[in-house]
PDB file of C-alpha atoms and ligand atoms in Angstrom:
ATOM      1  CA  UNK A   1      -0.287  42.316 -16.817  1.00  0.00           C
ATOM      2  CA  UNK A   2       0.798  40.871 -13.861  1.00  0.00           C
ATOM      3  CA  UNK A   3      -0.427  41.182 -10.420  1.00  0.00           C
ATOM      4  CA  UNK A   4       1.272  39.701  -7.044  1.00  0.00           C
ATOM      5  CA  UNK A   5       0.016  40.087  -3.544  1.00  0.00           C
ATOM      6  CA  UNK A   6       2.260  39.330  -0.421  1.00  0.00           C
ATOM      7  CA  UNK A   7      -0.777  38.115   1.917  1.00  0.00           C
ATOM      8  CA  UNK A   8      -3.802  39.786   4.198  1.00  0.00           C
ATOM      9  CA  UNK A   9      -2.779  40.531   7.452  1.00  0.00           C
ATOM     10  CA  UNK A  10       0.381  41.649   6.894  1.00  0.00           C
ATOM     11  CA  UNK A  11       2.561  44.308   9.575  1.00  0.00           C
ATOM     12  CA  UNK A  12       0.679  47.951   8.307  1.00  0.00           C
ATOM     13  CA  UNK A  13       3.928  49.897   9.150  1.00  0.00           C
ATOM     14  CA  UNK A  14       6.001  47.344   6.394  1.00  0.00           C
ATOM     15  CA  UNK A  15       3.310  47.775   3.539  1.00  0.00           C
ATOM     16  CA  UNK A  16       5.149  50.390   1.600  1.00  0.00           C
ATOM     17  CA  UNK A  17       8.092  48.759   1.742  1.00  0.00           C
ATOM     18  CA  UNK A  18       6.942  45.100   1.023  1.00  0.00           C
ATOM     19  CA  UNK A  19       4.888  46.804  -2.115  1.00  0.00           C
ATOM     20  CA  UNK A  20       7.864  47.949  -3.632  1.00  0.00           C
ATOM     21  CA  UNK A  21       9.289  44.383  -3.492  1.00  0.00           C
ATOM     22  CA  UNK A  22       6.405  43.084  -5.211  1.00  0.00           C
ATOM     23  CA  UNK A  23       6.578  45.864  -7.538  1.00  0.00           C
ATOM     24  CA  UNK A  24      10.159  44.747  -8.328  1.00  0.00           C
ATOM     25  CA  UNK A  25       9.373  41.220  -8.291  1.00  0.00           C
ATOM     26  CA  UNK A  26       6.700  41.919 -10.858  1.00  0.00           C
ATOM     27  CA  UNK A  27       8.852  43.017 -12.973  1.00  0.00           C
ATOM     28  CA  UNK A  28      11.700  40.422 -12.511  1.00  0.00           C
ATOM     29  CA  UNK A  29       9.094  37.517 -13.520  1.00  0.00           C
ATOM     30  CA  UNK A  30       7.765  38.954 -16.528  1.00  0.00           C
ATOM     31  CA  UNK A  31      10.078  38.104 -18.926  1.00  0.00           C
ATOM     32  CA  UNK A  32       8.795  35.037 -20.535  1.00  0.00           C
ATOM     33  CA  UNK A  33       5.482  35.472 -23.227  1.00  0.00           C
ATOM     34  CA  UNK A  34       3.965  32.660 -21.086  1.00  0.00           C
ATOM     35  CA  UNK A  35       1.322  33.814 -18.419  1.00  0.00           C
ATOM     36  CA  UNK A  36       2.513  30.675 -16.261  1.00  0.00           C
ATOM     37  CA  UNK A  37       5.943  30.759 -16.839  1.00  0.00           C
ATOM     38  CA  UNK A  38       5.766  34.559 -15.056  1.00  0.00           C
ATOM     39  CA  UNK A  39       3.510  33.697 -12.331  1.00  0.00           C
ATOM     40  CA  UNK A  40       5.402  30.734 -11.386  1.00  0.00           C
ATOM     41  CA  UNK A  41       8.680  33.513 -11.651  1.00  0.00           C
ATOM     42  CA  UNK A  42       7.338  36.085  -9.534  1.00  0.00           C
ATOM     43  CA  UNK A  43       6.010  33.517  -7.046  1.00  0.00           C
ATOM     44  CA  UNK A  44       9.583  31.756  -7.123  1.00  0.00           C
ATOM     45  CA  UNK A  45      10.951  35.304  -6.334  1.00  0.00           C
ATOM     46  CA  UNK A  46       8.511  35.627  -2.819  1.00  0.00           C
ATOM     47  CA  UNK A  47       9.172  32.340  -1.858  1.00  0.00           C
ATOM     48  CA  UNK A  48      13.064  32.550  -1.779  1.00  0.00           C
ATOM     49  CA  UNK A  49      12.011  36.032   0.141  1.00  0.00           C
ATOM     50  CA  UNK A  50      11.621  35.061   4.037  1.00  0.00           C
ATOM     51  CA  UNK A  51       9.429  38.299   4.257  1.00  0.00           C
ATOM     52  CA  UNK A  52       6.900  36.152   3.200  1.00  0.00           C
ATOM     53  CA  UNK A  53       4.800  33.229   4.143  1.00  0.00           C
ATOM     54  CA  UNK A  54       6.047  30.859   1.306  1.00  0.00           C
ATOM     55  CA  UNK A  55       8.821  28.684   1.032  1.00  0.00           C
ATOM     56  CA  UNK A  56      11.732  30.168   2.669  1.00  0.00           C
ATOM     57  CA  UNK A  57      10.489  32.096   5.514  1.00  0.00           C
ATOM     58  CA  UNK A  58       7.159  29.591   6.096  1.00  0.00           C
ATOM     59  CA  UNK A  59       5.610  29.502   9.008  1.00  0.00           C
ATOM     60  CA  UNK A  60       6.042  26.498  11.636  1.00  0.00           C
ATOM     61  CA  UNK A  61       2.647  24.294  12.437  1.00  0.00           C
ATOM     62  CA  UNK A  62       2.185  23.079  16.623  1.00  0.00           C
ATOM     63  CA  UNK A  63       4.980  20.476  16.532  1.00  0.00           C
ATOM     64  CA  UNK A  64       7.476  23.215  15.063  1.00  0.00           C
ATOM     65  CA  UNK A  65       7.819  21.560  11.278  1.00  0.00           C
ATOM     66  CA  UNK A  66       6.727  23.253   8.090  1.00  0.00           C
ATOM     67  CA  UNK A  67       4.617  22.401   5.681  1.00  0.00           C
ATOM     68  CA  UNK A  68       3.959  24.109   2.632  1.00  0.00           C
ATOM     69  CA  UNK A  69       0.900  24.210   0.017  1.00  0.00           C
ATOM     70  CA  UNK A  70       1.233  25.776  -3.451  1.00  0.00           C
ATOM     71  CA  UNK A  71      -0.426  25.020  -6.577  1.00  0.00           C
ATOM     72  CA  UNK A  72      -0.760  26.549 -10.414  1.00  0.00           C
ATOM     73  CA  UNK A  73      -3.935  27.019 -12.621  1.00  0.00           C
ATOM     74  CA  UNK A  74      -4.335  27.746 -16.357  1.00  0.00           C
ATOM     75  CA  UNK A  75      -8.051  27.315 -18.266  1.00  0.00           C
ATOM     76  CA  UNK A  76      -8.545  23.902 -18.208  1.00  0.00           C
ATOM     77  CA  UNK A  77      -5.219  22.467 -16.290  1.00  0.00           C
ATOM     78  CA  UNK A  78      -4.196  22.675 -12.313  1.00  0.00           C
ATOM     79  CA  UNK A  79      -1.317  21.020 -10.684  1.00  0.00           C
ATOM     80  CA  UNK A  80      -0.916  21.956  -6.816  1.00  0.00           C
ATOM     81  CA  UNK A  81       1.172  20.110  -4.112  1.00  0.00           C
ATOM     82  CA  UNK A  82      -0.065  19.757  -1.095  1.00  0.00           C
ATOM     83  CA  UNK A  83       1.512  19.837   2.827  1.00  0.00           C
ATOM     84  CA  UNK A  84       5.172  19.033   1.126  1.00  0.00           C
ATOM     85  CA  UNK A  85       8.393  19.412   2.893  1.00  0.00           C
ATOM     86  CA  UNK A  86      12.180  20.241   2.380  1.00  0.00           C
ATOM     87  CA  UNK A  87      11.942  21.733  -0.553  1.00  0.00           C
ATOM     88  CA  UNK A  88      13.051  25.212  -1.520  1.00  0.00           C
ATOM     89  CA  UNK A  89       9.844  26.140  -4.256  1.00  0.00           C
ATOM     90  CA  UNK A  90       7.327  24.406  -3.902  1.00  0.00           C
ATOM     91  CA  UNK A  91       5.511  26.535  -6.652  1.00  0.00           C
ATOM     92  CA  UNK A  92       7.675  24.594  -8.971  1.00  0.00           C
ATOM     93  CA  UNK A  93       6.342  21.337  -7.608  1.00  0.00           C
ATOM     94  CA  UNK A  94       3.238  22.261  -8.064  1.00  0.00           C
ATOM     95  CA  UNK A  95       3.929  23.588 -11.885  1.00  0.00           C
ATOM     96  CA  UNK A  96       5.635  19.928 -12.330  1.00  0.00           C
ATOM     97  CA  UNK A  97       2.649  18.673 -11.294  1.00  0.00           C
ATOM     98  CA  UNK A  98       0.454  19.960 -13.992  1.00  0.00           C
ATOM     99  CA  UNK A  99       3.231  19.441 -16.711  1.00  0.00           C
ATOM    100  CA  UNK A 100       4.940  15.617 -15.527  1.00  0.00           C
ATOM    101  CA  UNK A 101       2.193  14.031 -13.561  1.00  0.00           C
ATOM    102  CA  UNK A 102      -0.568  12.376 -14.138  1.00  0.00           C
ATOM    103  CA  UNK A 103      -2.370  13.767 -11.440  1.00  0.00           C
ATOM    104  CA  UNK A 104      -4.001  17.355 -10.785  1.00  0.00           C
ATOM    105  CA  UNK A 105      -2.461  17.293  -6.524  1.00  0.00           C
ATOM    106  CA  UNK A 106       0.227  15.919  -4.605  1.00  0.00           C
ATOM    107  CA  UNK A 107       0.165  15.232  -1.198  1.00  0.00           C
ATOM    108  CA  UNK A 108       2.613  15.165   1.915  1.00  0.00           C
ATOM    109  CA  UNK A 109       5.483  12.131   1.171  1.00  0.00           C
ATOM    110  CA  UNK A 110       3.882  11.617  -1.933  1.00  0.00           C
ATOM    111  CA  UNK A 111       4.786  14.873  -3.102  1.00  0.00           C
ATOM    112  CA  UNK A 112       8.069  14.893  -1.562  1.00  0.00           C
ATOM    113  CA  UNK A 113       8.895  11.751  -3.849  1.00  0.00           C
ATOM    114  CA  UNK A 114       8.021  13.405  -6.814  1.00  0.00           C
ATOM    115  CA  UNK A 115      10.271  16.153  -6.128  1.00  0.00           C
ATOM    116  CA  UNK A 116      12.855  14.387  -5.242  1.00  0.00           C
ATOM    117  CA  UNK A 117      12.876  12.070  -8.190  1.00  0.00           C
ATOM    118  CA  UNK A 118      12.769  15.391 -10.524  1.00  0.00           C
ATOM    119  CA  UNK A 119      15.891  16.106  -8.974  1.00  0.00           C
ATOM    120  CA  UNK A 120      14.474  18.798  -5.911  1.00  0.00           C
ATOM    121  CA  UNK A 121      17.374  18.328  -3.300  1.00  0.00           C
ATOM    122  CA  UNK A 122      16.945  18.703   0.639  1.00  0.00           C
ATOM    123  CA  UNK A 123      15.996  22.089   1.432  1.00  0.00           C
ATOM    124  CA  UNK A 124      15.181  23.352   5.073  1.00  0.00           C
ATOM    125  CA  UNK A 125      13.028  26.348   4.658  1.00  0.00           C
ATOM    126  CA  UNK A 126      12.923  27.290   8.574  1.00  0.00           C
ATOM    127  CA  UNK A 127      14.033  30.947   9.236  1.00  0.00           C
ATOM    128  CA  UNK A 128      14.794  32.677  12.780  1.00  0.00           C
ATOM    129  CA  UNK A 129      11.569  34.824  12.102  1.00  0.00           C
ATOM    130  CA  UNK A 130       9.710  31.065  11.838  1.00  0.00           C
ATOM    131  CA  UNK A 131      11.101  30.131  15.321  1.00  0.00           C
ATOM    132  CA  UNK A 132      10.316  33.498  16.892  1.00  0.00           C
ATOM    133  CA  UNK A 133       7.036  33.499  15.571  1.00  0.00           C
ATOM    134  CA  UNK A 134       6.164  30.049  17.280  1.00  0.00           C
ATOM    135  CA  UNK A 135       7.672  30.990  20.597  1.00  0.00           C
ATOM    136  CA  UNK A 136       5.579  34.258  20.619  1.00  0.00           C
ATOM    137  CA  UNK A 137       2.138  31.990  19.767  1.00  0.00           C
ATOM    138  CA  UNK A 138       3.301  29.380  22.069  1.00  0.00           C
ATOM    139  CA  UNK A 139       3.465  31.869  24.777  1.00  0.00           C
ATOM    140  CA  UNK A 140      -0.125  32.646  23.422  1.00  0.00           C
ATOM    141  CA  UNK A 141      -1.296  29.930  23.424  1.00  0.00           C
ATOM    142  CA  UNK A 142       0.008  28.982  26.932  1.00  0.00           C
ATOM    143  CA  UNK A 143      -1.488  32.270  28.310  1.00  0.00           C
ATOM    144  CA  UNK A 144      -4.934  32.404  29.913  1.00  0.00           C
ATOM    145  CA  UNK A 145      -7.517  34.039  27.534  1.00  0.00           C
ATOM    146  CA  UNK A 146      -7.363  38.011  27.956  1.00  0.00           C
ATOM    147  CA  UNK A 147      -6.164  39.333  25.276  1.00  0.00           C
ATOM    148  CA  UNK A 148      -5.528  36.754  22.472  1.00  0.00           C
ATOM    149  CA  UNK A 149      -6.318  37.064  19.105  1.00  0.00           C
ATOM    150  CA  UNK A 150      -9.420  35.446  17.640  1.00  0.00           C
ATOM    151  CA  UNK A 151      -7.689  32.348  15.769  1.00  0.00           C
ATOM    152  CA  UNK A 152      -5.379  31.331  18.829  1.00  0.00           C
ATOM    153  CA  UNK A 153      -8.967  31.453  20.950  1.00  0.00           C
ATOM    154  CA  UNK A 154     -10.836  29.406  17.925  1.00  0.00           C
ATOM    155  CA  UNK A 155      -7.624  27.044  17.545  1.00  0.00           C
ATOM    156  CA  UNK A 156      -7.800  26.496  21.628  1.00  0.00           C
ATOM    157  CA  UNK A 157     -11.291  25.123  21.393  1.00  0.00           C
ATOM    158  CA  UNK A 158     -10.431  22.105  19.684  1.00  0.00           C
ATOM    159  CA  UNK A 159      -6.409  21.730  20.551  1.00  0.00           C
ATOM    160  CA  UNK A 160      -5.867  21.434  23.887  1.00  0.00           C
ATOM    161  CA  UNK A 161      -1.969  21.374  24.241  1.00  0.00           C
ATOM    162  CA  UNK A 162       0.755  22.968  24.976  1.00  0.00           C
ATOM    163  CA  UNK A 163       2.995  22.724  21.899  1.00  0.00           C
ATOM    164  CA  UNK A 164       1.394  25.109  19.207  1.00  0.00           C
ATOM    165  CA  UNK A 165       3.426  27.692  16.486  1.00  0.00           C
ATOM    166  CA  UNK A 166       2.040  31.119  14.953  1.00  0.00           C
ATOM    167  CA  UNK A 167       2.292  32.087  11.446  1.00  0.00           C
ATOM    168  CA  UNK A 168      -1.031  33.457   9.587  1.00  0.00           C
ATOM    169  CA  UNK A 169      -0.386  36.083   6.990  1.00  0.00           C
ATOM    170  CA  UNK A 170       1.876  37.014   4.561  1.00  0.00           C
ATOM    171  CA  UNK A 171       1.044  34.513   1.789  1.00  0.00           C
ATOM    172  CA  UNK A 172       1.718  34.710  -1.522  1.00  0.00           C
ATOM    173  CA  UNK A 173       0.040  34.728  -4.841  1.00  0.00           C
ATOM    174  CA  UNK A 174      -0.261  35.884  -8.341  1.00  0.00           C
ATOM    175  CA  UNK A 175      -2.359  36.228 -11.424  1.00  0.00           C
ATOM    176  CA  UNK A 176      -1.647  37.028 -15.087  1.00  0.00           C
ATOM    177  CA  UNK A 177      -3.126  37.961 -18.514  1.00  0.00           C
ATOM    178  CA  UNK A 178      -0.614  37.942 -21.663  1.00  0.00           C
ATOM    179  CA  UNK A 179      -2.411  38.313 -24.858  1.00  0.00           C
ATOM    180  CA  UNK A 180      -5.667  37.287 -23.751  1.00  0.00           C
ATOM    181  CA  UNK A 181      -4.247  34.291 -21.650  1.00  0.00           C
ATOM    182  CA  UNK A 182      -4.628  34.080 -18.095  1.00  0.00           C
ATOM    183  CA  UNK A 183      -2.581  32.119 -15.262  1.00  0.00           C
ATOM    184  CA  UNK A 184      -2.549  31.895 -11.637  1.00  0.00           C
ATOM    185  CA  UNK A 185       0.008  31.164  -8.748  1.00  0.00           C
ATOM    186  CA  UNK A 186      -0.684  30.871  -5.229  1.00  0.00           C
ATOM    187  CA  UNK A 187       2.081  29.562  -2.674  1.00  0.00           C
ATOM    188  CA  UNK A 188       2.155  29.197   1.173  1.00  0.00           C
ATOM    189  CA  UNK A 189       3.176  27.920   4.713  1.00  0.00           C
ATOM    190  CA  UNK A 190      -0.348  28.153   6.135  1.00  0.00           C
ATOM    191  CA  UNK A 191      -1.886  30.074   8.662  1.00  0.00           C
ATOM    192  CA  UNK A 192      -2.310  29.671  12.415  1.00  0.00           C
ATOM    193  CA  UNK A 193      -2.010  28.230  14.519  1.00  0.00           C
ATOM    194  CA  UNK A 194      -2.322  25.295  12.972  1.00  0.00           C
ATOM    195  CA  UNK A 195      -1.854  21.237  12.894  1.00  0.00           C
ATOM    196  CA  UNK A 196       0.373  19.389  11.367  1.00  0.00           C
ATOM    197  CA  UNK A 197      -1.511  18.070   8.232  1.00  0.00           C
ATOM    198  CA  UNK A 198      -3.930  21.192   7.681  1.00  0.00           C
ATOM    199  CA  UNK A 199      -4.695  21.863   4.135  1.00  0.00           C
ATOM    200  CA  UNK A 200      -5.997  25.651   3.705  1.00  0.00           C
ATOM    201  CA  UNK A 201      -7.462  26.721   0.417  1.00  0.00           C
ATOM    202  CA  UNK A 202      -4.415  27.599  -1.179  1.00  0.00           C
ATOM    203  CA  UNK A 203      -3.786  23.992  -2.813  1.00  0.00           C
ATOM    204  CA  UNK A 204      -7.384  23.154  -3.585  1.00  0.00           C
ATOM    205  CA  UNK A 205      -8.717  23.807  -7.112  1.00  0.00           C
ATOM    206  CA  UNK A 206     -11.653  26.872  -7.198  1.00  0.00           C
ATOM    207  CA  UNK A 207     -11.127  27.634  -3.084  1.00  0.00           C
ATOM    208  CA  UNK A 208      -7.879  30.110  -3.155  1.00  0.00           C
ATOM    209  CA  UNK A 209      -7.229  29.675  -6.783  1.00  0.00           C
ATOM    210  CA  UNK A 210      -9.117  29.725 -10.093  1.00  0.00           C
ATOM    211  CA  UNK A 211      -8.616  30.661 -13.827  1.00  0.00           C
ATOM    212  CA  UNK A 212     -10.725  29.766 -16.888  1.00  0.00           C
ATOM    213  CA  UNK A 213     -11.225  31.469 -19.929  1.00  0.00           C
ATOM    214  CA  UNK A 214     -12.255  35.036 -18.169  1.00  0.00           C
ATOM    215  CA  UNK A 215     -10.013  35.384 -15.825  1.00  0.00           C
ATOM    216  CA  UNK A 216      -7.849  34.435 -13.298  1.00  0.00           C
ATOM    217  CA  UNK A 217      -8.322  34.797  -9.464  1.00  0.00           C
ATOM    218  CA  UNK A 218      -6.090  33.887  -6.518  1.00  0.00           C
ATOM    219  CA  UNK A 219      -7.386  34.585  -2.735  1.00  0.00           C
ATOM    220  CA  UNK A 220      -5.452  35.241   0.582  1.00  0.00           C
ATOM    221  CA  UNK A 221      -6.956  34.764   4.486  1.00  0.00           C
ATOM    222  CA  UNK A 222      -8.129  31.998   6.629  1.00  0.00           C
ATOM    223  CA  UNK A 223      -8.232  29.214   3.933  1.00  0.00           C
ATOM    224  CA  UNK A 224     -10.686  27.391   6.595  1.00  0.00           C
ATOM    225  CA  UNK A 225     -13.242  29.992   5.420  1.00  0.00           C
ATOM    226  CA  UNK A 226     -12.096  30.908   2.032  1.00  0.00           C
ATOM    227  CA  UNK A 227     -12.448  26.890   1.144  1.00  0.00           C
ATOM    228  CA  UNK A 228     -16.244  26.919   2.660  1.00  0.00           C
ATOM    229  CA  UNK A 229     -17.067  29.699   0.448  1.00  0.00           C
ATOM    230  CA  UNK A 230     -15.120  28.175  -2.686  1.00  0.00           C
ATOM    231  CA  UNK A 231     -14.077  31.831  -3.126  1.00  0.00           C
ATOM    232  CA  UNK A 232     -12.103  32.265  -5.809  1.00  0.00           C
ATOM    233  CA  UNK A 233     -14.524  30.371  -8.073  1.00  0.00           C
ATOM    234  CA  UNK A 234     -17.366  32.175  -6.626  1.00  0.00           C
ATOM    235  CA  UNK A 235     -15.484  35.216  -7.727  1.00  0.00           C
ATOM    236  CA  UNK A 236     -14.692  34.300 -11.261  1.00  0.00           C
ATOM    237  CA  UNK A 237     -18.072  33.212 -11.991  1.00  0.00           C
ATOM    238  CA  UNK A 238     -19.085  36.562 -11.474  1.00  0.00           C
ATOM    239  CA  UNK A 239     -16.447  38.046 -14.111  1.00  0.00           C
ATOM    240  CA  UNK A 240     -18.431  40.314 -16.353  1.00  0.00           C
ATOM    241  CA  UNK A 241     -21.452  40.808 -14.206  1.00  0.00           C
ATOM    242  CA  UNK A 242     -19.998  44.745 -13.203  1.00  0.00           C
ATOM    243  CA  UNK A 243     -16.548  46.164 -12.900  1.00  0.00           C
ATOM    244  CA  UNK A 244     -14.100  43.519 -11.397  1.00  0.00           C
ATOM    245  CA  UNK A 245     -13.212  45.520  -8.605  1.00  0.00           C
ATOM    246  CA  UNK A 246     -16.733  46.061  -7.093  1.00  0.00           C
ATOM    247  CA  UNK A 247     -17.065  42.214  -7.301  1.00  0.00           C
ATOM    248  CA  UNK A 248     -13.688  41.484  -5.157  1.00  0.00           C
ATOM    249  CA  UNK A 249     -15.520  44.283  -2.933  1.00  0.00           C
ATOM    250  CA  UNK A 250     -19.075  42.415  -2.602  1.00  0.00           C
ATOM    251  CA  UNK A 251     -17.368  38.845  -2.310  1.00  0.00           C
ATOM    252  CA  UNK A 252     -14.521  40.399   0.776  1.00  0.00           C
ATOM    253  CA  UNK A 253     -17.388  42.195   2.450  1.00  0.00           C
ATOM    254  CA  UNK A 254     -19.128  38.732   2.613  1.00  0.00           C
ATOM    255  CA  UNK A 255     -16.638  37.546   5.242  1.00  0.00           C
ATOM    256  CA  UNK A 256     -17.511  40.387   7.752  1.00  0.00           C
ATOM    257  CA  UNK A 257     -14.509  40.702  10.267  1.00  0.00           C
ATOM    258  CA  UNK A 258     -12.754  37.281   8.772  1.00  0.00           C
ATOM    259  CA  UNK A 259      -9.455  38.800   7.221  1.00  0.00           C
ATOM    260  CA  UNK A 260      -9.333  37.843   3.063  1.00  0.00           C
ATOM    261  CA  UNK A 261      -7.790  39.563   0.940  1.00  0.00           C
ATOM    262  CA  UNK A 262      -8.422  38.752  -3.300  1.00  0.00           C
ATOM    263  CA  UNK A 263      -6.475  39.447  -6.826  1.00  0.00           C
ATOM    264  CA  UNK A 264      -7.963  39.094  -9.879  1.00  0.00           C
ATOM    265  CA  UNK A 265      -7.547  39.936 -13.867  1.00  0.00           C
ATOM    266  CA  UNK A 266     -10.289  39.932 -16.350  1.00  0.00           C
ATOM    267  CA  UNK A 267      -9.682  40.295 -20.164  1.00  0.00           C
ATOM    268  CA  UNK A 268      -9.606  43.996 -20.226  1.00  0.00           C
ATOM    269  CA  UNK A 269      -8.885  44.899 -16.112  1.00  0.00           C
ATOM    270  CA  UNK A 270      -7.254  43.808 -12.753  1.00  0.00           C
ATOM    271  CA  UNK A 271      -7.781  44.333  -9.531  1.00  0.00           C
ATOM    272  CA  UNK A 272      -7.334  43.878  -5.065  1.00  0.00           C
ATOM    273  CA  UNK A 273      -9.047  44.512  -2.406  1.00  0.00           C
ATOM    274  CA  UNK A 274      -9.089  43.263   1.176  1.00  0.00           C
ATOM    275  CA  UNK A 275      -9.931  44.026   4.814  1.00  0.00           C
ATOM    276  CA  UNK A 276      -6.411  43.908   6.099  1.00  0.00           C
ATOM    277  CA  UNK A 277      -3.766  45.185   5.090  1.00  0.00           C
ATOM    278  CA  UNK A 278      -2.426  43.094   1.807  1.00  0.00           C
ATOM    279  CA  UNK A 279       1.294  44.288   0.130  1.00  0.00           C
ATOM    280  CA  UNK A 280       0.821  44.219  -3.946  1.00  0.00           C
ATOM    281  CA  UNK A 281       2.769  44.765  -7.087  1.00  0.00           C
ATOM    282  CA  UNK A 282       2.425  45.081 -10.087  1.00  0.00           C
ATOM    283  CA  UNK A 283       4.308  44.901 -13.491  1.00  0.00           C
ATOM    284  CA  UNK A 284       2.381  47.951 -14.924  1.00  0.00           C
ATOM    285  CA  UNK A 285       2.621  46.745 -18.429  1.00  0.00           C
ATOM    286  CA  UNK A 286      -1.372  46.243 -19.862  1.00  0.00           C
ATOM    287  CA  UNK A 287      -0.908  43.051 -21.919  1.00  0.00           C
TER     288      UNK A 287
HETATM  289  N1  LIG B   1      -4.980  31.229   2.923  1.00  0.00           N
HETATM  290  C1  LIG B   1      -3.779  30.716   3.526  1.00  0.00           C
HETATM  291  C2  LIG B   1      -4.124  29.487   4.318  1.00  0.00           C
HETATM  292  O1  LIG B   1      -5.130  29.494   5.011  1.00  0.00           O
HETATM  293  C3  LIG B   1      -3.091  31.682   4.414  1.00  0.00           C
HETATM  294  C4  LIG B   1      -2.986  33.091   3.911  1.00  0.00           C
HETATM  295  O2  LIG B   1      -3.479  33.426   2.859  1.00  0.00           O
HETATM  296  O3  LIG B   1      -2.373  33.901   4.596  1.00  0.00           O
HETATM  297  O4  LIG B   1      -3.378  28.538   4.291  1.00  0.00           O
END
């Protein structure tokens, strides 16, 4: 079983047609018998898609660069790479991390070394959508407050200046069980508006990725909150308490109006839920 989701928040009208991409991608990246090998797949497939917030297609932070966080779990082993640059997946990064480091993260030029001396060339993974999205927060952000959303107004407190970029949904992640083994992907340009250097919870071990021996759970939303809450090892601590889905209901419905959005497999189930609107896919095949 695999299960992808394509990020909270995402465009309502596009959700049909961004599940059947995950349904496809799905698919695609289970060929292997390895539970990482096909998260790490179907992730590599979203990020090379610019439909989503990962890799190609990230989102730009206030001075217009992009950085990107991903990282990999497996019971008992992580490797994520944090706020690195030019490169085209950094999913893989983050799975090189785990396998030829000695380390559990990588951050910023640190991580861009690594890749580099693994052979990762120069990749720029800035898109037109990127560039239109941080003109349309800019103007935003430049605007007086009627009628801006809640994380521009929230970002404004602290950041007062005029250079700031959008980006905030459409994140990637995935979570697998093959055989009774469990894996879990999560990859992302970040979410916004946001400074250069923000970490989310995407890249940091139990906040928007977990798996142990129960399960595996990978989160989506504002990673500010998300990381507070240590969600997705909140949520897989629960695993066998009641039926998976009612706990990715309880643990969402904590966050009130905050937008998160949570997959998760168990040893004999998988499930979503959110309070946006979150694009999945999934292989269909109960392994
Ligand atoms: N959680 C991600 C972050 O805050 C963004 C997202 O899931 O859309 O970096």
């Amino acid at each position: 079983m695999l299960l992808l989701h394509g990020g909270v928040g995402s465009d309502k009208s596009k959700l049909e047609y961004l599940n059947s991409k995950l349904n496809d991608y799905a698919k695609v990246g289970s060929a292997s018998a390895s539970p990482l090998e096909n998260v790490v797949n179907a992730v590599v497939k979203m990020e090379d898609d610019e439909d989503f917030n990962a890799g190609t297609g990230s989102v730009m932070r206030i001075d217009g660069s992009i950085q990107m966080d991903a990282a990999v779990m497996i019971p008992g082993d992580f490797g994520s790479v944090i706020a690195i640059e030019r490169v085209k997946n950094p999913i893989l990064v983050a799975r090189d991390v785990l396998e030829k480091s000695p380390h559990i993260m990588l951050a910023s030029d640190g991580a861009v070394k690594f890749a580099r001396t693994l052979g990762y060339e120069e990749y720029d993974p800035s898109t037109g959508k990127a560039r239109s999205r941080l003109e349309k927060v800019l103007a935003e952000l430049r605007s007086e407050n009627a009628g801006i959303s809640s994380n521009v107004a929230h970002f404004k407190k602290f950041v007062n200046s005029t250079q700031f970029v959008e980006g905030s949904c459409d994140t990637v992640g995935a979570v697998a069980r093959m055989d009774g083994k469990f894996a879990a992907a999560v990859s992302t340009g970040g979410s916004s508006p946001m400074m250069r250097g923000r970490v989310g919870d995407s890249p940091v071990l139990g906040a928007g990725i977990y798996c142990g021996p129960k399960g595996a759970v990978v989160a989506t939303g504002i990673g500010e909150e998300i990381a507070k809450n240590i969600l997705c090892y909140r949520t897989y601590a629960k695993i066998g308490s009641k039926p998976l889905k009612e706990i990715l209901k309880e643990e969402v419905d904590s966050f009130g109006q905050t937008l998160i959005g949570l997959i998760a497999v168990d040893k004999d189930d998988y499930a979503h839920y959110d309070n946006g609107s979150m694009a999945v896919g999934t292989n269909n095949l109960e392994q």
